[in-house]
mmCIF file with all atom_site columns, C-alpha atoms in Angstrom:
data_model
loop_
_atom_site.group_PDB
_atom_site.id
_atom_site.type_symbol
_atom_site.label_atom_id
_atom_site.label_alt_id
_atom_site.label_comp_id
_atom_site.label_asym_id
_atom_site.label_entity_id
_atom_site.label_seq_id
_atom_site.pdbx_PDB_ins_code
_atom_site.Cartn_x
_atom_site.Cartn_y
_atom_site.Cartn_z
_atom_site.occupancy
_atom_site.B_iso_or_equiv
_atom_site.pdbx_formal_charge
_atom_site.auth_seq_id
_atom_site.auth_comp_id
_atom_site.auth_asym_id
_atom_site.auth_atom_id
_atom_site.pdbx_PDB_model_num
ATOM 1   C CA . MET C 1 1   ? 0.000   0.000   0.000   1.00 72.00 ? 25  MET C CA 1
ATOM 2   C CA . ASN C 1 2   ? 1.302   3.427   -0.852  1.00 80.00 ? 26  ASN C CA 1
ATOM 3   C CA . GLY C 1 3   ? 0.715   6.693   1.016   1.00 78.00 ? 27  GLY C CA 1
ATOM 4   C CA . ASP C 1 4   ? -2.377  7.602   -1.020  1.00 83.00 ? 28  ASP C CA 1
ATOM 5   C CA . SER C 1 5   ? -4.054  4.275   -0.288  1.00 87.00 ? 29  SER C CA 1
ATOM 6   C CA . ILE C 1 6   ? -3.412  4.642   3.442   1.00 89.00 ? 30  ILE C CA 1
ATOM 7   C CA . GLY C 1 7   ? -4.777  8.194   3.367   1.00 90.00 ? 31  GLY C CA 1
ATOM 8   C CA . ASN C 1 8   ? -7.899  7.041   1.525   1.00 91.00 ? 32  ASN C CA 1
ATOM 9   C CA . LEU C 1 9   ? -8.395  4.222   4.020   1.00 92.00 ? 33  LEU C CA 1
ATOM 10  C CA . VAL C 1 10  ? -8.066  6.568   7.004   1.00 93.00 ? 34  VAL C CA 1
ATOM 11  C CA . TYR C 1 11  ? -10.524 8.998   5.371   1.00 93.00 ? 35  TYR C CA 1
ATOM 12  C CA . LEU C 1 12  ? -13.085 6.218   4.810   1.00 94.00 ? 36  LEU C CA 1
ATOM 13  C CA . VAL C 1 13  ? -12.724 4.926   8.379   1.00 95.00 ? 37  VAL C CA 1
ATOM 14  C CA . VAL C 1 14  ? -13.256 8.428   9.821   1.00 95.00 ? 38  VAL C CA 1
ATOM 15  C CA . LEU C 1 15  ? -16.205 9.066   7.496   1.00 94.00 ? 39  LEU C CA 1
ATOM 16  C CA . GLY C 1 16  ? -17.772 5.677   8.314   1.00 91.00 ? 40  GLY C CA 1
ATOM 17  C CA . SER C 1 17  ? -17.319 6.291   12.037  1.00 94.00 ? 41  SER C CA 1
ATOM 18  C CA . ALA C 1 18  ? -19.004 9.696   11.750  1.00 94.00 ? 42  ALA C CA 1
ATOM 19  C CA . VAL C 1 19  ? -21.964 8.199   9.868   1.00 89.00 ? 43  VAL C CA 1
ATOM 20  C CA . ILE C 1 20  ? -22.353 5.381   12.413  1.00 87.00 ? 44  ILE C CA 1
ATOM 21  C CA . PHE C 1 21  ? -22.129 7.863   15.321  1.00 89.00 ? 45  PHE C CA 1
ATOM 22  C CA . TRP C 1 22  ? -24.786 10.089  13.700  1.00 87.00 ? 46  TRP C CA 1
ATOM 23  C CA . PHE C 1 23  ? -27.049 7.098   13.061  1.00 82.00 ? 47  PHE C CA 1
ATOM 24  C CA . VAL C 1 24  ? -26.803 5.775   16.623  1.00 81.00 ? 48  VAL C CA 1
ATOM 25  C CA . THR C 1 25  ? -27.410 9.173   18.237  1.00 85.00 ? 49  THR C CA 1
ATOM 26  C CA . ASN C 1 26  ? -30.412 9.997   16.025  1.00 82.00 ? 50  ASN C CA 1
ATOM 27  C CA . HIS C 1 27  ? -32.098 6.587   16.228  1.00 78.00 ? 51  HIS C CA 1
ATOM 28  C CA . ARG C 1 28  ? -31.719 5.603   19.882  1.00 81.00 ? 52  ARG C CA 1
ATOM 29  C CA . GLN C 1 29  ? -35.430 4.903   20.437  1.00 82.00 ? 53  GLN C CA 1
ATOM 30  C CA . SER C 1 30  ? -35.781 2.449   17.528  1.00 82.00 ? 54  SER C CA 1
ATOM 31  C CA . LEU C 1 31  ? -32.198 1.213   17.292  1.00 79.00 ? 55  LEU C CA 1
ATOM 32  C CA . ARG C 1 32  ? -33.048 -2.522  17.344  1.00 84.00 ? 56  ARG C CA 1
ATOM 33  C CA . ARG C 1 33  ? -35.554 -2.202  14.487  1.00 86.00 ? 57  ARG C CA 1
ATOM 34  C CA . ASN C 1 34  ? -33.156 -0.083  12.439  1.00 82.00 ? 58  ASN C CA 1
ATOM 35  C CA . ILE C 1 35  ? -30.329 -2.567  12.961  1.00 83.00 ? 59  ILE C CA 1
ATOM 36  C CA . GLN C 1 36  ? -32.580 -5.405  11.782  1.00 89.00 ? 60  GLN C CA 1
ATOM 37  C CA . GLN C 1 37  ? -33.556 -3.460  8.677   1.00 87.00 ? 61  GLN C CA 1
ATOM 38  C CA . GLY C 1 38  ? -29.934 -2.528  8.036   1.00 85.00 ? 62  GLY C CA 1
ATOM 39  C CA . LEU C 1 39  ? -28.862 -6.162  8.281   1.00 92.00 ? 63  LEU C CA 1
ATOM 40  C CA . ALA C 1 40  ? -31.654 -7.174  5.906   1.00 94.00 ? 64  ALA C CA 1
ATOM 41  C CA . TRP C 1 41  ? -30.437 -4.597  3.361   1.00 91.00 ? 65  TRP C CA 1
ATOM 42  C CA . LEU C 1 42  ? -26.847 -5.765  3.857   1.00 92.00 ? 66  LEU C CA 1
ATOM 43  C CA . LEU C 1 43  ? -27.863 -9.380  3.232   1.00 96.00 ? 67  LEU C CA 1
ATOM 44  C CA . LEU C 1 44  ? -29.753 -8.348  0.106   1.00 96.00 ? 68  LEU C CA 1
ATOM 45  C CA . PHE C 1 45  ? -26.747 -6.353  -1.117  1.00 94.00 ? 69  PHE C CA 1
ATOM 46  C CA . VAL C 1 46  ? -24.380 -9.299  -0.535  1.00 95.00 ? 70  VAL C CA 1
ATOM 47  C CA . GLY C 1 47  ? -26.812 -11.596 -2.363  1.00 92.00 ? 71  GLY C CA 1
ATOM 48  C CA . VAL C 1 48  ? -26.892 -9.314  -5.391  1.00 93.00 ? 72  VAL C CA 1
ATOM 49  C CA . ILE C 1 49  ? -23.086 -9.148  -5.439  1.00 92.00 ? 73  ILE C CA 1
ATOM 50  C CA . ALA C 1 50  ? -22.862 -12.952 -5.187  1.00 90.00 ? 74  ALA C CA 1
ATOM 51  C CA . ALA C 1 51  ? -25.392 -13.443 -7.999  1.00 86.00 ? 75  ALA C CA 1
ATOM 52  C CA . TYR C 1 52  ? -23.515 -10.969 -10.195 1.00 86.00 ? 76  TYR C CA 1
ATOM 53  C CA . GLY C 1 53  ? -20.216 -12.709 -9.488  1.00 86.00 ? 77  GLY C CA 1
ATOM 54  C CA . MET C 1 54  ? -21.648 -16.144 -10.269 1.00 85.00 ? 78  MET C CA 1
ATOM 55  C CA . TRP C 1 55  ? -23.733 -15.036 -13.279 1.00 80.00 ? 79  TRP C CA 1
ATOM 56  C CA . GLY C 1 56  ? -21.520 -16.927 -15.752 1.00 75.00 ? 80  GLY C CA 1
ATOM 57  C CA . ASP C 1 57  ? -22.083 -20.198 -13.883 1.00 75.00 ? 81  ASP C CA 1
ATOM 58  C CA . ILE C 1 58  ? -25.816 -19.533 -13.466 1.00 74.00 ? 82  ILE C CA 1
ATOM 59  C CA . ARG C 1 59  ? -26.273 -18.676 -17.140 1.00 70.00 ? 83  ARG C CA 1
ATOM 60  C CA . GLY C 1 60  ? -24.283 -21.745 -18.199 1.00 65.00 ? 84  GLY C CA 1
ATOM 61  C CA . THR C 1 61  ? -26.564 -23.963 -16.129 1.00 68.00 ? 85  THR C CA 1
ATOM 62  C CA . VAL C 1 62  ? -29.861 -22.373 -17.148 1.00 68.00 ? 86  VAL C CA 1
ATOM 63  C CA . MET C 1 63  ? -29.104 -21.656 -20.802 1.00 67.00 ? 87  MET C CA 1
ATOM 64  C CA . GLN C 1 64  ? -26.750 -24.384 -21.924 1.00 68.00 ? 88  GLN C CA 1
ATOM 65  C CA . GLN C 1 65  ? -24.913 -23.810 -25.179 1.00 72.00 ? 89  GLN C CA 1
ATOM 66  C CA . ALA C 1 66  ? -23.134 -26.133 -27.570 1.00 72.00 ? 90  ALA C CA 1
ATOM 67  C CA . ARG C 1 67  ? -19.477 -26.759 -26.740 1.00 77.00 ? 91  ARG C CA 1
ATOM 68  C CA . VAL C 1 68  ? -16.765 -27.532 -29.265 1.00 79.00 ? 92  VAL C CA 1
ATOM 69  C CA . ASP C 1 69  ? -13.611 -29.446 -28.338 1.00 81.00 ? 93  ASP C CA 1
ATOM 70  C CA . ALA C 1 70  ? -11.241 -28.794 -31.229 1.00 81.00 ? 94  ALA C CA 1
ATOM 71  C CA . ALA C 1 71  ? -8.612  -31.238 -29.950 1.00 86.00 ? 95  ALA C CA 1
ATOM 72  C CA . SER C 1 72  ? -10.912 -34.278 -30.149 1.00 87.00 ? 96  SER C CA 1
ATOM 73  C CA . GLY C 1 73  ? -13.237 -32.897 -32.840 1.00 84.00 ? 97  GLY C CA 1
ATOM 74  C CA . ARG C 1 74  ? -16.211 -33.372 -30.515 1.00 87.00 ? 98  ARG C CA 1
ATOM 75  C CA . ILE C 1 75  ? -19.305 -31.126 -30.396 1.00 81.00 ? 99  ILE C CA 1
ATOM 76  C CA . ASP C 1 76  ? -21.636 -31.353 -27.372 1.00 83.00 ? 100 ASP C CA 1
ATOM 77  C CA . ILE C 1 77  ? -25.182 -30.140 -28.088 1.00 81.00 ? 101 ILE C CA 1
ATOM 78  C CA . PRO C 1 78  ? -27.448 -29.811 -25.020 1.00 81.00 ? 102 PRO C CA 1
ATOM 79  C CA . GLN C 1 79  ? -31.024 -31.033 -25.203 1.00 80.00 ? 103 GLN C CA 1
ATOM 80  C CA . SER C 1 80  ? -33.612 -28.233 -25.309 1.00 78.00 ? 104 SER C CA 1
ATOM 81  C CA . ALA C 1 81  ? -36.706 -28.140 -23.098 1.00 75.00 ? 105 ALA C CA 1
ATOM 82  C CA . ASP C 1 82  ? -38.866 -29.766 -25.781 1.00 78.00 ? 106 ASP C CA 1
ATOM 83  C CA . GLY C 1 83  ? -36.478 -32.732 -26.099 1.00 79.00 ? 107 GLY C CA 1
ATOM 84  C CA . HIS C 1 84  ? -34.903 -31.720 -29.418 1.00 83.00 ? 108 HIS C CA 1
ATOM 85  C CA . TYR C 1 85  ? -31.281 -30.878 -30.091 1.00 85.00 ? 109 TYR C CA 1
ATOM 86  C CA . ARG C 1 86  ? -31.240 -27.356 -31.550 1.00 84.00 ? 110 ARG C CA 1
ATOM 87  C CA . LEU C 1 87  ? -28.306 -25.233 -32.597 1.00 83.00 ? 111 LEU C CA 1
ATOM 88  C CA . THR C 1 88  ? -27.618 -22.183 -34.704 1.00 85.00 ? 112 THR C CA 1
ATOM 89  C CA . LEU C 1 89  ? -24.802 -22.369 -37.228 1.00 85.00 ? 113 LEU C CA 1
ATOM 90  C CA . GLU C 1 90  ? -23.405 -19.726 -39.514 1.00 91.00 ? 114 GLU C CA 1
ATOM 91  C CA . VAL C 1 91  ? -23.662 -20.586 -43.206 1.00 92.00 ? 115 VAL C CA 1
ATOM 92  C CA . ASN C 1 92  ? -22.043 -18.082 -45.597 1.00 93.00 ? 116 ASN C CA 1
ATOM 93  C CA . GLY C 1 93  ? -22.140 -15.456 -42.838 1.00 92.00 ? 117 GLY C CA 1
ATOM 94  C CA . VAL C 1 94  ? -25.874 -15.960 -42.133 1.00 93.00 ? 118 VAL C CA 1
ATOM 95  C CA . PRO C 1 95  ? -27.062 -17.620 -38.879 1.00 92.00 ? 119 PRO C CA 1
ATOM 96  C CA . VAL C 1 96  ? -29.277 -20.627 -39.656 1.00 93.00 ? 120 VAL C CA 1
ATOM 97  C CA . GLY C 1 97  ? -31.230 -22.681 -37.101 1.00 89.00 ? 121 GLY C CA 1
ATOM 98  C CA . PHE C 1 98  ? -30.897 -26.471 -37.184 1.00 88.00 ? 122 PHE C CA 1
ATOM 99  C CA . ILE C 1 99  ? -32.423 -29.423 -35.374 1.00 87.00 ? 123 ILE C CA 1
ATOM 100 C CA . ALA C 1 100 ? -30.211 -32.502 -35.038 1.00 82.00 ? 124 ALA C CA 1
ATOM 101 C CA . ASP C 1 101 ? -32.126 -35.748 -35.534 1.00 78.00 ? 125 ASP C CA 1
ATOM 102 C CA . THR C 1 102 ? -30.686 -38.542 -33.401 1.00 76.00 ? 126 THR C CA 1
ATOM 103 C CA . GLY C 1 103 ? -32.998 -41.182 -34.834 1.00 75.00 ? 127 GLY C CA 1
ATOM 104 C CA . ALA C 1 104 ? -34.082 -42.119 -31.345 1.00 71.00 ? 128 ALA C CA 1
ATOM 105 C CA . SER C 1 105 ? -37.724 -42.123 -30.280 1.00 68.00 ? 129 SER C CA 1
ATOM 106 C CA . GLU C 1 106 ? -39.125 -41.718 -26.807 1.00 62.00 ? 130 GLU C CA 1
#
């Protein structure tokens, strides 16, 4: 940490302490209720940050996409909700939708 980072940290600690002091002195009568509401907002905020950080994993699970393994020449196509294997390929620069027929029946 350089001198500017330490100065910024000290500034934020002093500012945070002043805000907490103001909050406690102005909300003495309903402090328990306000702390509960503050913790609820904090939990919500942490949940949003966690969801944002894990969005790539969530999206990969919910909306699976075809994967190509160039080393083995293998293409994995996930099954869609209706049971078909759908993918979009680019033919001459134009995206075209396809359904892969496995020949299997239910």
